[in-house]
PDB file of C-alpha atoms in Angstrom:
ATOM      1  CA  UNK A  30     106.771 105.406 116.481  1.00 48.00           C
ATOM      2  CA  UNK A  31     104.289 106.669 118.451  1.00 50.00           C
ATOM      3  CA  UNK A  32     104.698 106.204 122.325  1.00 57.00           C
ATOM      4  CA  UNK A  33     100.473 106.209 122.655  1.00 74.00           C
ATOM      5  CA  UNK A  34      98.842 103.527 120.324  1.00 88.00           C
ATOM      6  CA  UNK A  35      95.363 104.603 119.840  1.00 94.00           C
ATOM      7  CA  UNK A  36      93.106 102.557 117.840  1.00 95.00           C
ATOM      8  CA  UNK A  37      89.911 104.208 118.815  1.00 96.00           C
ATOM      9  CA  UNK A  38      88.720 105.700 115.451  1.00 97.00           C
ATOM     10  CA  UNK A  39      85.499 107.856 114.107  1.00 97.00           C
ATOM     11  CA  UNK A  40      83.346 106.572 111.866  1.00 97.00           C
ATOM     12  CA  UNK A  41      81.996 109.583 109.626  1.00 97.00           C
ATOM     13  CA  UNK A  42      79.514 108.510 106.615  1.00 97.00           C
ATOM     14  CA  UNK A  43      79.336 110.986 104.328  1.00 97.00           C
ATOM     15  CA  UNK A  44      76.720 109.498 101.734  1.00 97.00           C
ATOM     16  CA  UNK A  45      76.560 111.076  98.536  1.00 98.00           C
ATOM     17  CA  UNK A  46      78.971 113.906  98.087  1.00 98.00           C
ATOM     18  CA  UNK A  47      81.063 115.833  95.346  1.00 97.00           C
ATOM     19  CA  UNK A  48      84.505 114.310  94.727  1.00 96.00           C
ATOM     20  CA  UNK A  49      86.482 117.883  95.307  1.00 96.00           C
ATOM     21  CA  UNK A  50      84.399 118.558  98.944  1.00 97.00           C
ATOM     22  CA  UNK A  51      85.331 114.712 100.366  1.00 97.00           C
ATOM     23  CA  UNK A  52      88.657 115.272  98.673  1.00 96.00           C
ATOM     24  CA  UNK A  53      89.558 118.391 100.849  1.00 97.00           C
ATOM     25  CA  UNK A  54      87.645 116.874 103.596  1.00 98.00           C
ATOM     26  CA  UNK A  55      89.908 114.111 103.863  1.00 97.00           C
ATOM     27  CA  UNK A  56      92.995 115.908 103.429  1.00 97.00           C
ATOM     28  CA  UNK A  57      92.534 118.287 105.900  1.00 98.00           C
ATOM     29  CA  UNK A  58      91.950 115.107 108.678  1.00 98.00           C
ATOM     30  CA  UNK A  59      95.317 113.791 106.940  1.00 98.00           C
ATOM     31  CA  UNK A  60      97.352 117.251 107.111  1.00 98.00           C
ATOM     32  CA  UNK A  61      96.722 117.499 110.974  1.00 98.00           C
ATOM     33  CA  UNK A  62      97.084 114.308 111.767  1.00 98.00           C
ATOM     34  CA  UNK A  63     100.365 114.846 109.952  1.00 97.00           C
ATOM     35  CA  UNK A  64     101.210 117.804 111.652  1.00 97.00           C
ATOM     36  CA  UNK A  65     100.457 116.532 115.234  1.00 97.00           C
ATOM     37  CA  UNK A  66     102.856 113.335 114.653  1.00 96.00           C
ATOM     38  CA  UNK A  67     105.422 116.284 113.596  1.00 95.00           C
ATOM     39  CA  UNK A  68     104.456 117.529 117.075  1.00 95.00           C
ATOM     40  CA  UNK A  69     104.332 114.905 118.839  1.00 93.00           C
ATOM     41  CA  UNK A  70     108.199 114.244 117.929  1.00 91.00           C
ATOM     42  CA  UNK A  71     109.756 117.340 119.060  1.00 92.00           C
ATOM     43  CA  UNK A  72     107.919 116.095 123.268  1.00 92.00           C
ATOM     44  CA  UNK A  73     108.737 113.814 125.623  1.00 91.00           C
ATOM     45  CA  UNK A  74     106.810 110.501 125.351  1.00 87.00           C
ATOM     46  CA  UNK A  75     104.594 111.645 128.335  1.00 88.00           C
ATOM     47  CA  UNK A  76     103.609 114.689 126.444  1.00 91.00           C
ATOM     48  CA  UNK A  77     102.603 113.004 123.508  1.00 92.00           C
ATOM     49  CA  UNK A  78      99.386 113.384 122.139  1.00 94.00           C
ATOM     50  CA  UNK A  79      97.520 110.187 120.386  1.00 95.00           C
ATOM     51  CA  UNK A  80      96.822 110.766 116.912  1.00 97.00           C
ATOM     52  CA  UNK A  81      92.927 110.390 115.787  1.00 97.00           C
ATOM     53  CA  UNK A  82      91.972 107.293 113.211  1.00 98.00           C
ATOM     54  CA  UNK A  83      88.578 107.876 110.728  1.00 98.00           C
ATOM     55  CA  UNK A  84      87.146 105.961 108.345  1.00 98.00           C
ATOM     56  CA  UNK A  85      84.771 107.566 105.972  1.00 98.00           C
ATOM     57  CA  UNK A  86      82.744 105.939 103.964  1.00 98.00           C
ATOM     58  CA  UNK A  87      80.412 107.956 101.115  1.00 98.00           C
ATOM     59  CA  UNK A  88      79.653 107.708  97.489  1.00 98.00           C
ATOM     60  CA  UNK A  89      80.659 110.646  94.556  1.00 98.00           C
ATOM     61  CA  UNK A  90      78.515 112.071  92.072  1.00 97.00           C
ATOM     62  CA  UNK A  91      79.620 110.309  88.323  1.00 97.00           C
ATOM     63  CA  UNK A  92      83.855 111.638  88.385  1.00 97.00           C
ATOM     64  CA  UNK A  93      86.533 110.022  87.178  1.00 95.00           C
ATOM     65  CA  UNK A  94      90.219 109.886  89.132  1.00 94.00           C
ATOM     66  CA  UNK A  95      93.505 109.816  88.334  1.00 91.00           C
ATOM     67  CA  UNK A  96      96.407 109.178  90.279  1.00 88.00           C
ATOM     68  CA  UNK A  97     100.101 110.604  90.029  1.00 87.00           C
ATOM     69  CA  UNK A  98     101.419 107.399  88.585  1.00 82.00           C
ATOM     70  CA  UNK A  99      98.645 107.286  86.167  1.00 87.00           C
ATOM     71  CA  UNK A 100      98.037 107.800  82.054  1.00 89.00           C
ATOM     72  CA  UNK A 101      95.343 110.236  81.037  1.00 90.00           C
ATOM     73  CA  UNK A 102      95.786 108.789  77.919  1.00 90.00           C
ATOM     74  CA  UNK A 103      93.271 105.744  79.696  1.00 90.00           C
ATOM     75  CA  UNK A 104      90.306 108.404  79.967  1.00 92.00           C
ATOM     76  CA  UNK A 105      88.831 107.983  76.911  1.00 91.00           C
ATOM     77  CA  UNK A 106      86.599 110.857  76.733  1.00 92.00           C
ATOM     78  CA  UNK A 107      87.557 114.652  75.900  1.00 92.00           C
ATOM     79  CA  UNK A 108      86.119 117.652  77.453  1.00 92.00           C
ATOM     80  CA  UNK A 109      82.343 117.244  75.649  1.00 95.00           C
ATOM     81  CA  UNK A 110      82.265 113.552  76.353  1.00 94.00           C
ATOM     82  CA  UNK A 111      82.955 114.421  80.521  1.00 95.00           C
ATOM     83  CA  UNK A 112      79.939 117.283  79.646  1.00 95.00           C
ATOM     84  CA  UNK A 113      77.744 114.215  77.608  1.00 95.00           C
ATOM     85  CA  UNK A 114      78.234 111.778  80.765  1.00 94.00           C
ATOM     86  CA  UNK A 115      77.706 114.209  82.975  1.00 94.00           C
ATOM     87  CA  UNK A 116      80.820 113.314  84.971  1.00 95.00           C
ATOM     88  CA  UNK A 117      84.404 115.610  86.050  1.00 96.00           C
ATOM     89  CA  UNK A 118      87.281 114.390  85.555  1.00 95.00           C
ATOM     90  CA  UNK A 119      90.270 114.636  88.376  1.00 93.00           C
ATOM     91  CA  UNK A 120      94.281 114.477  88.572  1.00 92.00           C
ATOM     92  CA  UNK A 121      94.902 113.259  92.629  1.00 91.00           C
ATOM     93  CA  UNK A 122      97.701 112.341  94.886  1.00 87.00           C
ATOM     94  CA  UNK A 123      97.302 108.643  95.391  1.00 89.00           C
ATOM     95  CA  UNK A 124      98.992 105.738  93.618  1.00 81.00           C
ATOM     96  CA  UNK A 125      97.334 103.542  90.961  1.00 80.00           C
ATOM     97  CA  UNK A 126      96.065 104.708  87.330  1.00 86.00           C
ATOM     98  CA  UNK A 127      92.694 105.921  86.571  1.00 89.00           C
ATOM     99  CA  UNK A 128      89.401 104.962  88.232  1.00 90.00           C
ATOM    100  CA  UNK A 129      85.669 105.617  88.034  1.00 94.00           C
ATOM    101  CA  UNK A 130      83.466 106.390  91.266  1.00 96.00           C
ATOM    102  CA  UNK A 131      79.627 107.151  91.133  1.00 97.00           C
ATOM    103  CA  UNK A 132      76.277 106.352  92.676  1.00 97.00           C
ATOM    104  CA  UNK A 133      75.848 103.213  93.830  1.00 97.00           C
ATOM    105  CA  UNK A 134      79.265 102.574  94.631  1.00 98.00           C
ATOM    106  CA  UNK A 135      80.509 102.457  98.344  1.00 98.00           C
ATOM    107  CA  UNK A 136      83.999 104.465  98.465  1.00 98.00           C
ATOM    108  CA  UNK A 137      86.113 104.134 101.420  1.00 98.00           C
ATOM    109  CA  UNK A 138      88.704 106.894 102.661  1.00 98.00           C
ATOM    110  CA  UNK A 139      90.783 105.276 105.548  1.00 98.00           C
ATOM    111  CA  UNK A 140      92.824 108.123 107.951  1.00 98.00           C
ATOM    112  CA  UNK A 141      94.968 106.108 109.788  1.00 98.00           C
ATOM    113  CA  UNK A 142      97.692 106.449 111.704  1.00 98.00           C
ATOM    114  CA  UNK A 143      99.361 102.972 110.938  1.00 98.00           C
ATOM    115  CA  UNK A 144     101.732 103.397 113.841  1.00 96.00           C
ATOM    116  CA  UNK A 145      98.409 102.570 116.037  1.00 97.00           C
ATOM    117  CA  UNK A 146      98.503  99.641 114.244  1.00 97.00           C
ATOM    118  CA  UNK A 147     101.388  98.070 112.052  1.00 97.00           C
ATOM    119  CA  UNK A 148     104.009  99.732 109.852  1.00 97.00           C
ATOM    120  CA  UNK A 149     103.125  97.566 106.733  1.00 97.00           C
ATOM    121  CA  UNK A 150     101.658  99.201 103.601  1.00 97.00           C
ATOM    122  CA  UNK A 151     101.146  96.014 102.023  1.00 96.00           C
ATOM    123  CA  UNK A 152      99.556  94.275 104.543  1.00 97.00           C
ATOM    124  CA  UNK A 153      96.921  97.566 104.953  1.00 98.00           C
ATOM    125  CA  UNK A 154      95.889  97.155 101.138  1.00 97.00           C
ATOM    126  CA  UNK A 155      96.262  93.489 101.462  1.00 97.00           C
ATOM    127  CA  UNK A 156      93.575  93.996 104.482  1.00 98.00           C
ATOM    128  CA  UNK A 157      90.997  96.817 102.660  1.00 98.00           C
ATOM    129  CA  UNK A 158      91.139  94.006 100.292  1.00 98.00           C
ATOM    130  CA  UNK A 159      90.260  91.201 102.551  1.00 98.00           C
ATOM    131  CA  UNK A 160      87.550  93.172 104.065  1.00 98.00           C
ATOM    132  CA  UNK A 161      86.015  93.035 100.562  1.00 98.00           C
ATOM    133  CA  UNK A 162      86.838  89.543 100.079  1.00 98.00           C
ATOM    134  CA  UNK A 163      84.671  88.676 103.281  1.00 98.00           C
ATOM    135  CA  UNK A 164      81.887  91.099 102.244  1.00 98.00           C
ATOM    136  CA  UNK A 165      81.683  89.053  99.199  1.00 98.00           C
ATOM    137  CA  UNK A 166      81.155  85.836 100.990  1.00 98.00           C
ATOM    138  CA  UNK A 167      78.601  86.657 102.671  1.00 98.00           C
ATOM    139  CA  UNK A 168      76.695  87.060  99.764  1.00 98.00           C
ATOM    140  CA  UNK A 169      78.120  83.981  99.071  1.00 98.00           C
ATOM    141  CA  UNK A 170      80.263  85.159  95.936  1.00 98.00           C
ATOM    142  CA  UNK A 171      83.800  83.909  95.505  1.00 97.00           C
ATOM    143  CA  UNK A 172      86.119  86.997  95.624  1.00 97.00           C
ATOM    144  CA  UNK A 173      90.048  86.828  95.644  1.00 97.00           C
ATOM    145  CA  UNK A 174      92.872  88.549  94.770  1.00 96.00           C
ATOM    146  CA  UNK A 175      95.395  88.487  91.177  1.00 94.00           C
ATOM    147  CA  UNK A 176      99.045  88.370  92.304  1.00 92.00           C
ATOM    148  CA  UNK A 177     100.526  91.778  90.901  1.00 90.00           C
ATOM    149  CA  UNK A 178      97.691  94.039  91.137  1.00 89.00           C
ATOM    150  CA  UNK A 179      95.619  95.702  93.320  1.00 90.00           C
ATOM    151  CA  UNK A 180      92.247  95.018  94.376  1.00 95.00           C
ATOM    152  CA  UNK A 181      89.549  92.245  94.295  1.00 97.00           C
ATOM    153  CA  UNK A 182      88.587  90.222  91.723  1.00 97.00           C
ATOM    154  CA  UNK A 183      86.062  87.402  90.466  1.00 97.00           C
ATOM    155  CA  UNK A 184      87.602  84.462  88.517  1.00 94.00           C
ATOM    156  CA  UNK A 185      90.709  86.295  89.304  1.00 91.00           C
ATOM    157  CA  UNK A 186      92.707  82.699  88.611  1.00 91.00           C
ATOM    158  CA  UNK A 187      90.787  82.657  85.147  1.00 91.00           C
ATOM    159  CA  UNK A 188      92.258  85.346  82.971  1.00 85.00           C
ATOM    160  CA  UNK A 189      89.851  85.145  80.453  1.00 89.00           C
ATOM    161  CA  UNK A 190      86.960  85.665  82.798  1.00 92.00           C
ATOM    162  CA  UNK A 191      88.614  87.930  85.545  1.00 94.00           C
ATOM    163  CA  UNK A 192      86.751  90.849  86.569  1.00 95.00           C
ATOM    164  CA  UNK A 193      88.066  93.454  89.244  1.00 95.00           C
ATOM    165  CA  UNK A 194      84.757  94.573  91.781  1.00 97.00           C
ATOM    166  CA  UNK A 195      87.037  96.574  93.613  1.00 97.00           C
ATOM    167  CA  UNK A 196      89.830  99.032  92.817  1.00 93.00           C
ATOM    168  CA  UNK A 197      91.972 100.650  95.801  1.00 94.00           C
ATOM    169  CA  UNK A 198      94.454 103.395  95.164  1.00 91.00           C
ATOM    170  CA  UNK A 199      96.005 104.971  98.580  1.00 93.00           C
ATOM    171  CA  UNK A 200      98.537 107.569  99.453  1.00 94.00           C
ATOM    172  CA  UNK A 201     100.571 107.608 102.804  1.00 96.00           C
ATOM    173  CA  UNK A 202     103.304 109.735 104.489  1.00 95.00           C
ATOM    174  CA  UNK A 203     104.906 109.259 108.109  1.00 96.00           C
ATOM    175  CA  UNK A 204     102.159 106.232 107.870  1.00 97.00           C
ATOM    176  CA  UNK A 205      99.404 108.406 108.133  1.00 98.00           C
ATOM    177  CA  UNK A 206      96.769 107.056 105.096  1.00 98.00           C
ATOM    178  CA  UNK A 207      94.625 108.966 102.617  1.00 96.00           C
ATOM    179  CA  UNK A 208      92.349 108.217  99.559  1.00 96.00           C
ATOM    180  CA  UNK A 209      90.990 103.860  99.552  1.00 96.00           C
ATOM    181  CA  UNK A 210      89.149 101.902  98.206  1.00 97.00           C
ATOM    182  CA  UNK A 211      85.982 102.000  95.514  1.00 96.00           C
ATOM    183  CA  UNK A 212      83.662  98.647  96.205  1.00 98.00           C
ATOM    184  CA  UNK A 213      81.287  98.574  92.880  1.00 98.00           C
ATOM    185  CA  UNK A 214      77.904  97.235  94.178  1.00 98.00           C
ATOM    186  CA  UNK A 215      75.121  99.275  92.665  1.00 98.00           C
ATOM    187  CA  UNK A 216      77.322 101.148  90.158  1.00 97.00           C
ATOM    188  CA  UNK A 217      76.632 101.968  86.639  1.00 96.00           C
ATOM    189  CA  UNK A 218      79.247  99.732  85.044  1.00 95.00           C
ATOM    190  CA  UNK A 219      78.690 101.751  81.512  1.00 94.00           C
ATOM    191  CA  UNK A 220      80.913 104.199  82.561  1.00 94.00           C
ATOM    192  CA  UNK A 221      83.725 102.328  82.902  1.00 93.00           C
ATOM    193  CA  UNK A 222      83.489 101.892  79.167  1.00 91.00           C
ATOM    194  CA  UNK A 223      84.669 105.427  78.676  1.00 92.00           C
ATOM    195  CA  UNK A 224      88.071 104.749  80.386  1.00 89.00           C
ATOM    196  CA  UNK A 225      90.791 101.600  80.364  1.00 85.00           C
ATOM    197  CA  UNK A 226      90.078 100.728  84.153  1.00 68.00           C
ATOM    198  CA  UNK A 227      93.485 101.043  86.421  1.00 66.00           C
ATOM    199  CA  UNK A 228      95.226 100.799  82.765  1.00 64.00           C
ATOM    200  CA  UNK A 229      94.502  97.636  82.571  1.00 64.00           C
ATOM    201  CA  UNK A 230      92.692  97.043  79.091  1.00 62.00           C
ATOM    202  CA  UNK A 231      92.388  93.177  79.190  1.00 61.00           C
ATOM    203  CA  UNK A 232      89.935  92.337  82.213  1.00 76.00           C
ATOM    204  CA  UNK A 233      86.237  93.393  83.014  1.00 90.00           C
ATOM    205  CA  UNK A 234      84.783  95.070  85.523  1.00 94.00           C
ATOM    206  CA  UNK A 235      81.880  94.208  87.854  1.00 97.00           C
ATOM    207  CA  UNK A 236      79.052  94.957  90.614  1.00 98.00           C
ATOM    208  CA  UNK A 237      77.788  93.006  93.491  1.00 98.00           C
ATOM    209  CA  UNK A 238      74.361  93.377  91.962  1.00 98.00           C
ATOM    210  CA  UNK A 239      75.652  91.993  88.521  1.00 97.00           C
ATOM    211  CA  UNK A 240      77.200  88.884  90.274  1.00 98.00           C
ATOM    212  CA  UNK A 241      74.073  88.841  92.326  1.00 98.00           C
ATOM    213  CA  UNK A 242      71.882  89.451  89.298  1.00 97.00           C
ATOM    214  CA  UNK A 243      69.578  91.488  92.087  1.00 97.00           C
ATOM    215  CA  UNK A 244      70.330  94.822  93.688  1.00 97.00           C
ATOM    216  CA  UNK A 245      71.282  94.090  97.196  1.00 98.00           C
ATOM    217  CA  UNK A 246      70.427  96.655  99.775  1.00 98.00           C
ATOM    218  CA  UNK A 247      73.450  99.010  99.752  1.00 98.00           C
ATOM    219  CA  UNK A 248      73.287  99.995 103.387  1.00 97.00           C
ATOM    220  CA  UNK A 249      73.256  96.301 104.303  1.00 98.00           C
ATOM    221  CA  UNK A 250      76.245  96.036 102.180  1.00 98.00           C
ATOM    222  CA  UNK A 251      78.323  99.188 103.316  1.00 98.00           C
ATOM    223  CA  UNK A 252      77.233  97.936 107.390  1.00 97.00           C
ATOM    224  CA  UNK A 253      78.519  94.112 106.507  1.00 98.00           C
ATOM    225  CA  UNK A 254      81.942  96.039 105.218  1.00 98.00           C
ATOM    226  CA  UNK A 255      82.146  98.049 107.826  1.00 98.00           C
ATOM    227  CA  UNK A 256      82.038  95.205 110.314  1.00 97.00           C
ATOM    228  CA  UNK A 257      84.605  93.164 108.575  1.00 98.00           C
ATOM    229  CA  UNK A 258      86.732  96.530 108.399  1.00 98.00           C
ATOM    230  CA  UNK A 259      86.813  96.891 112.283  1.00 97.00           C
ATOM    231  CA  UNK A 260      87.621  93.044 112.967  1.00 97.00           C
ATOM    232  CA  UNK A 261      90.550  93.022 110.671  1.00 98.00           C
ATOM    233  CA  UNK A 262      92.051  96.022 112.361  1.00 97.00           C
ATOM    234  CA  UNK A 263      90.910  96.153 115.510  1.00 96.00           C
ATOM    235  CA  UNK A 264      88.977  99.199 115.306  1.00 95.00           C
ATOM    236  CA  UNK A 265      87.242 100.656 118.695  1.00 93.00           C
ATOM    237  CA  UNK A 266      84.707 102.498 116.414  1.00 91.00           C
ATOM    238  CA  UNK A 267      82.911 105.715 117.708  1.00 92.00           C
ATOM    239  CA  UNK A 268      80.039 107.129 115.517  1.00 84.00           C
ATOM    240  CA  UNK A 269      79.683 110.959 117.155  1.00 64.00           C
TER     241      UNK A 269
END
C-alpha cells in the first residue's frame, strides 16, 4: 500500500463525447497512475509520490460495449443494423457482458487509486451503486439492488417487474479503477431492444424519466450524483 493516502481527486466532465476518444482518455489517466504506483514501489516511503484520483463523468454518442467476459452473441444487430441505428459497436477490457450507452445517459469513469481509500472491489461497486440508489431517492423513486448481479434496479425483489436503471462494468489492476457505471435517465430505451442487456434476457430496462414519467433536468441529476459520489468516498473534489 501506498505510504501517502491521497483522496483529493479531479473532477473532469466531459459531456458528450465518442466512446473510442473517452476510452483512450481514460486509459491513459489509468496507465500512469499505474506506472507511478510501479514507481512509487521501487522508493523509500518518503520519496513516494501520491497517486492522482478522477472521476469523469460524460455521455457517448449511440455505441454499444462489450466486455471480455461477455457474449457477442447478445448484440443482436449485424454490421447494417449498427449502420441503420446509427450506433458502433465495441469489444473493451472491463468485466460484465454487453451494454448500451447514448445521449441522455450519464456515464461515469472512476480512476481511483483504491489504496487512498479501501482495498475492497466489492464494496467500490457496492458504493457506485449506492450513489445511484440515493440519487434515486431524491426523486423519491425506490431503487435497490438484486443479490447476484450488478447494478441498480426497480422492483428488484419482484422478478416479474424488475428493471435494471443502472448497469456498472469496471476493470482494476494494483487497485487502480477504470471503465463504471452507465445511469439511464434521459436515454433512448429502444436501443436496448437490439441487444440482451448484461445477458440477462428476462428483466427490463429503465430511465429516470420513464419512472418519473417527466424528463428531469439532467444536469440536476448528474450534480445530485455527483454529490452523493463524494460523501460515500470521501472525495476532496477539485474542478481545474
Amino acid at each position: 500500500m501506498n505510504e501517502v493516502v491521497n483522496k483529493q481527486t479531479k473532477f473532469i466532465d466531459l459531456g458528450l463525447i465518442d466512446y473510442q476518444e473517452a476510452w483512450d482518455y481514460q486509459t491513459n489517466l489509468f496507465n500512469q497512475t499505474v506506472a507511478l504506483k510501479i514507481e512509487n514501489r521501487k522508493k523509500e516511503a518518503a520519496d513516494q509520490k501520491p497517486t492522482p484520483n478522477y472521476l469523469i463523468l460524460c455521455s457517448h454518442p449511440h455505441v454499444y460495449t462489450l466486455g471480455k467476459s461477455g457474449d457477442q452473441a447478445n448484440l443482436l444487430l449485424d454490421e447494417k443494423g449498427l449502420e441503420e441505428k446509427h450506433a458502433s459497436f465495441y469489444k473493451i477490457n472491463r468485466g460484465g457482458d454487453i451494454t448500451y450507452h447514448g445521449p441522455g445517459q450519464i456515464v461515469g469513469y472512476p480512476i481511483l487509486d483504491l489504496d487512498n481509500f479501501f482495498t475492497d472491489i466489492h464494496k467500490y461497486l457496492r458504493l457506485l451503486e449506492e450513489a445511484v440508489i440515493l440519487t434515486l431517492a431524491d426523486y423519491s423513486i425506490n431503487g435497490g439492488r438484486i443479490e447476484g448481479l450488478t447494478g441498480v434496479w426497480i422492483e428488484g425483489d419482484k422478478p416479474e417487474k424488475a428493471r435494471k436503471i443502472c448497469a456498472l462494468g469496471v476493470k482494476s489492476s494494483r487497485w487502480v479503477t477504470m471503465h463504471g457505471f452507465a445511469f439511464n435517465v434521459l436515454t433512448d430505451l429502444n436501443y436496448f431492444q437490439n441487444i440482451i442487456p448484461c445477458g440477462i434476457d428476462d428483466k427490463a430496462v429503465t430511465s429516470l424519466e420513464k419512472e418519473l414519467g417527466e424528463k428531469p433536468n439532467l444536469q440536476e441529476v448528474q450534480n445530485r450524483l455527483k454529490n452523493h459520489l463524494i460523501q460515500l468516498f470521501g472525495f476532496s473534489l477539485t474542478e481545474n
